[in-house]
PDB file of C-alpha atoms in Angstrom:
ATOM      1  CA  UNK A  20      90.689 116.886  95.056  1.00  0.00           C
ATOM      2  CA  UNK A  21      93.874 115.474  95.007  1.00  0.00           C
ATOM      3  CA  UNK A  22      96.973 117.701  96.892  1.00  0.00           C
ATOM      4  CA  UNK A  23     100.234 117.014  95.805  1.00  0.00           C
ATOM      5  CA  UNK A  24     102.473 117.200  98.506  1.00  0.00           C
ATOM      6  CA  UNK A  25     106.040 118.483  97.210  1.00  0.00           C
ATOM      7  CA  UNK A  26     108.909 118.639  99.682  1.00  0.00           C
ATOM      8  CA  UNK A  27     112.839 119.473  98.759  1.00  0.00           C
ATOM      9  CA  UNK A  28     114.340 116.223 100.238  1.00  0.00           C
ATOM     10  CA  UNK A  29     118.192 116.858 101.950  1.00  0.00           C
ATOM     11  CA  UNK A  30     120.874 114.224 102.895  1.00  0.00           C
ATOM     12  CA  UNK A  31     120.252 110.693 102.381  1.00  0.00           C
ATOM     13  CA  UNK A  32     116.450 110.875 100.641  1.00  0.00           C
ATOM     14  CA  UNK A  33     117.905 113.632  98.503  1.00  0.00           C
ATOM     15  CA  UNK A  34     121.217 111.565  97.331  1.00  0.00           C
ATOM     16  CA  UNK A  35     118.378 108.481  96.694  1.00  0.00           C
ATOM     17  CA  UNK A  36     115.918 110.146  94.697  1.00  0.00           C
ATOM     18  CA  UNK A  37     118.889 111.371  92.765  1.00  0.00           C
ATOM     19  CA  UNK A  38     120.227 108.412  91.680  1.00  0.00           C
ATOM     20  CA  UNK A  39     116.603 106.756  91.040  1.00  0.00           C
ATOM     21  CA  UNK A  40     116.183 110.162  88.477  1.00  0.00           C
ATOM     22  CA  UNK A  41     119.795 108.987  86.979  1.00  0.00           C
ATOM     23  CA  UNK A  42     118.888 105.475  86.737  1.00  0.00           C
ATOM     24  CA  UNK A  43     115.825 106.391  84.978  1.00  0.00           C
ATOM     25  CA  UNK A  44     117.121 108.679  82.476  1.00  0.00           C
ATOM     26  CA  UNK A  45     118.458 107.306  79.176  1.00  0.00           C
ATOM     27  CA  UNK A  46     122.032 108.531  78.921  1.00  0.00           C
ATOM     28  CA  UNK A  47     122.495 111.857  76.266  1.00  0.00           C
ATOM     29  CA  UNK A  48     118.883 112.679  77.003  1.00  0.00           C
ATOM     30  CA  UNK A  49     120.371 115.603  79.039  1.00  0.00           C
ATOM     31  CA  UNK A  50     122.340 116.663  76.478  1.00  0.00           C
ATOM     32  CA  UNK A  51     120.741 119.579  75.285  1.00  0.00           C
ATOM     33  CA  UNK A  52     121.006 120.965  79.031  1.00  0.00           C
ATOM     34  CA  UNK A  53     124.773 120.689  79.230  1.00  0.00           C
ATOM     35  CA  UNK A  54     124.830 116.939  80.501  1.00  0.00           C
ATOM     36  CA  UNK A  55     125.718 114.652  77.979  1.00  0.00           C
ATOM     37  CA  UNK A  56     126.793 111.508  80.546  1.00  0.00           C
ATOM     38  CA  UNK A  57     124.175 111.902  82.878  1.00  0.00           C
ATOM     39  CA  UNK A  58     122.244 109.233  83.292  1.00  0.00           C
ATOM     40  CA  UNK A  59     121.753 105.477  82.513  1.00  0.00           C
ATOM     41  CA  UNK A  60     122.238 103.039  80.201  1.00  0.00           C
ATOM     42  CA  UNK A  61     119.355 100.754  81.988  1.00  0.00           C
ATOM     43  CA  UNK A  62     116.461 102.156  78.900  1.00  0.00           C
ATOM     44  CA  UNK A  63     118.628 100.166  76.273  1.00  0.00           C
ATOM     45  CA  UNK A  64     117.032  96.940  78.382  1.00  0.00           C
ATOM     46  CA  UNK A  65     113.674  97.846  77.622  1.00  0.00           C
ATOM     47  CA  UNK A  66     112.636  95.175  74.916  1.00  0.00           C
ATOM     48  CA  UNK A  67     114.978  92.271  75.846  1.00  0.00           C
ATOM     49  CA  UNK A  68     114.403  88.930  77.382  1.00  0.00           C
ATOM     50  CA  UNK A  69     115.179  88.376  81.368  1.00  0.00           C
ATOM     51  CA  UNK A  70     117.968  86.423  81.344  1.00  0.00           C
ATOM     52  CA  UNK A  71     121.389  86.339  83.074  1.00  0.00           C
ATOM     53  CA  UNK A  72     123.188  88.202  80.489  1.00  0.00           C
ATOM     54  CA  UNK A  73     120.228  91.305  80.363  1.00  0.00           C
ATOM     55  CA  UNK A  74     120.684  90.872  84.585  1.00  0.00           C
ATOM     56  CA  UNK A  75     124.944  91.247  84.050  1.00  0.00           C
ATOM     57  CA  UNK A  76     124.035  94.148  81.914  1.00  0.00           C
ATOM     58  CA  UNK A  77     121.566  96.060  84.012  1.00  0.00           C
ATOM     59  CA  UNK A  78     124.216  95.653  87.154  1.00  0.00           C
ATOM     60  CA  UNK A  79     126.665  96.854  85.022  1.00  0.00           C
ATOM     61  CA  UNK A  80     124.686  99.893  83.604  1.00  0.00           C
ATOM     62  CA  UNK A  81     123.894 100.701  87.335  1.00  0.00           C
ATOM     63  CA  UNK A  82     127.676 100.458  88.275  1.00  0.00           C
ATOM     64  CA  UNK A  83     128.281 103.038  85.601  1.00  0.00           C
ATOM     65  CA  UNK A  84     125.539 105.383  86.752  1.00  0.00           C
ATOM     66  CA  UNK A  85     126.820 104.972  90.338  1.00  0.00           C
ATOM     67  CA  UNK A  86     130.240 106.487  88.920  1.00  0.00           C
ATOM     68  CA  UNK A  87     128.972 109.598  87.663  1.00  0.00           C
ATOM     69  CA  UNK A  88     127.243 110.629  91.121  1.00  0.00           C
ATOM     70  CA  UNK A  89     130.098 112.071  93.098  1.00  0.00           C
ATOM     71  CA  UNK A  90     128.393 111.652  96.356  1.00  0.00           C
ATOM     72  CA  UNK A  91     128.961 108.290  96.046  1.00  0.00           C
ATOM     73  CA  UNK A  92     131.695 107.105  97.978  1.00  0.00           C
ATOM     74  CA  UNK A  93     131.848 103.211  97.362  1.00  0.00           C
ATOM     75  CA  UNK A  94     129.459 100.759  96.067  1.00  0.00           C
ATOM     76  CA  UNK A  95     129.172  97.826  98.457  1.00  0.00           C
ATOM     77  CA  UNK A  96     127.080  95.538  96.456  1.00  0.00           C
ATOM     78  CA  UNK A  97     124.523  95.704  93.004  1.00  0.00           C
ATOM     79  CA  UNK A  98     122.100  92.704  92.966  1.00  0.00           C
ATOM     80  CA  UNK A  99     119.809  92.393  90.388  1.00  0.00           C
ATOM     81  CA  UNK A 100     117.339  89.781  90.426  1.00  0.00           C
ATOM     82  CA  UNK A 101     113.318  88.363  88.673  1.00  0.00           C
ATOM     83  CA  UNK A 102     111.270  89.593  90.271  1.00  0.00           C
ATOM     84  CA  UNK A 103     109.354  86.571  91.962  1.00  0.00           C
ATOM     85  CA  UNK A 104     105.766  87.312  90.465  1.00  0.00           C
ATOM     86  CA  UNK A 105     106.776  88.642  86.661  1.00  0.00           C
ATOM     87  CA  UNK A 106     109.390  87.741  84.466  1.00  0.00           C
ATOM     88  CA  UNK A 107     109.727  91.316  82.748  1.00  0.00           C
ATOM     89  CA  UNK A 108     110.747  92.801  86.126  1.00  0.00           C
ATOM     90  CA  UNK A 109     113.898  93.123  87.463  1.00  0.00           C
ATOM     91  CA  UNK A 110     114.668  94.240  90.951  1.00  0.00           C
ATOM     92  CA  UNK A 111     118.153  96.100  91.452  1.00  0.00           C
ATOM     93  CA  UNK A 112     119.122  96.168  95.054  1.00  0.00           C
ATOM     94  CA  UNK A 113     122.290  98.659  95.824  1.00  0.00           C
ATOM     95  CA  UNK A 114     124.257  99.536  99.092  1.00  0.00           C
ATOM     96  CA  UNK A 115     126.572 101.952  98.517  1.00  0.00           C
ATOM     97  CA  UNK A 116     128.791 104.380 101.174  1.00  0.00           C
ATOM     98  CA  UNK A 117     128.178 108.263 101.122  1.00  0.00           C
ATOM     99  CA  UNK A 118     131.243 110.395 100.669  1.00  0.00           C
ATOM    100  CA  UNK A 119     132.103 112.133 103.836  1.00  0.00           C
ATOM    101  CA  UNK A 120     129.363 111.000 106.265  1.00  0.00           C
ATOM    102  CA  UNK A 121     130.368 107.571 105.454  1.00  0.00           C
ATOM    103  CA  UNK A 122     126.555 106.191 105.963  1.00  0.00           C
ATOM    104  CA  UNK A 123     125.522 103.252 104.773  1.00  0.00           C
ATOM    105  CA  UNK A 124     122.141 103.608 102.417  1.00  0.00           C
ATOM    106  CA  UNK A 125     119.770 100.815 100.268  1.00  0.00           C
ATOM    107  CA  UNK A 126     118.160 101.934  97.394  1.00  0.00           C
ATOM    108  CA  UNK A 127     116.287  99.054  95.497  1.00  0.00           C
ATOM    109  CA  UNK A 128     114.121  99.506  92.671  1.00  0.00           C
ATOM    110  CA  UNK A 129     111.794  97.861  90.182  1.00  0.00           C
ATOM    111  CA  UNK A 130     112.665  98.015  86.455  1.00  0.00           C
ATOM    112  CA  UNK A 131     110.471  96.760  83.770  1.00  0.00           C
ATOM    113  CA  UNK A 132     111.699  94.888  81.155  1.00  0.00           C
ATOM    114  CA  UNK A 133     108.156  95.487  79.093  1.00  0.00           C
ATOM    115  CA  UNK A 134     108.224  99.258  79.437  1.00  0.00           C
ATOM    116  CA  UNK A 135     105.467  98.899  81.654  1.00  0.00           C
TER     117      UNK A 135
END
């Protein structure tokens, strides 16, 4: 038998799972609930070909996400990059500064081209 194993997460593992659930959400698909902006644009991707301007676009959908979360201090750098062993990944790298602790925090993620 499997156990799941749920735990609230606080500070910094909170604030990343966060944005991972924003980045993975199509934007409006919150609407119902009140939150029309929330999320990302990154689902519109889904489909397209791996190249440098679907790349420029993901960063750019990620910047935008990163500017609705209003924990999020500063964004210190977005890298988005093949993945080395499939061309329908992407992997999105992201430093960013927390508002008032002023930590420092990764958070990089796969995203699949192919809807895989």
């Amino acid at each position: 038998t499997h156990k799941a194993d749920l735990e609230t997460l606080s500070g910094v593992e909170n604030l990343k799972q966060a944005l991972l659930l924003r980045f993975l959400t199509p934007v409006g698909e919150m609407a119902v609930l009140g939150h029309p902006t929330y999320g990302s644009r990154l689902s519109e991707l889904i489909g397209e070909l791996n190249t440098a301007t679907n790349r420029n676009r993901a960063k750019i959908y990620v910047l935008q996400a990163l500017a609705q979360e209003p924990r999020v201090e500063q964004v210190l750098r977005v890298d988005v990059v093949t993945a080395p062993n499939n061309p329908n990944q992407i992997n999105i790298d992201v430093d960013l500064r927390v508002i008032q602790t002023g930590t420092t925090i990764n958070l990089a993620f796969p995203f699949f081209l192919d809807g895989a």
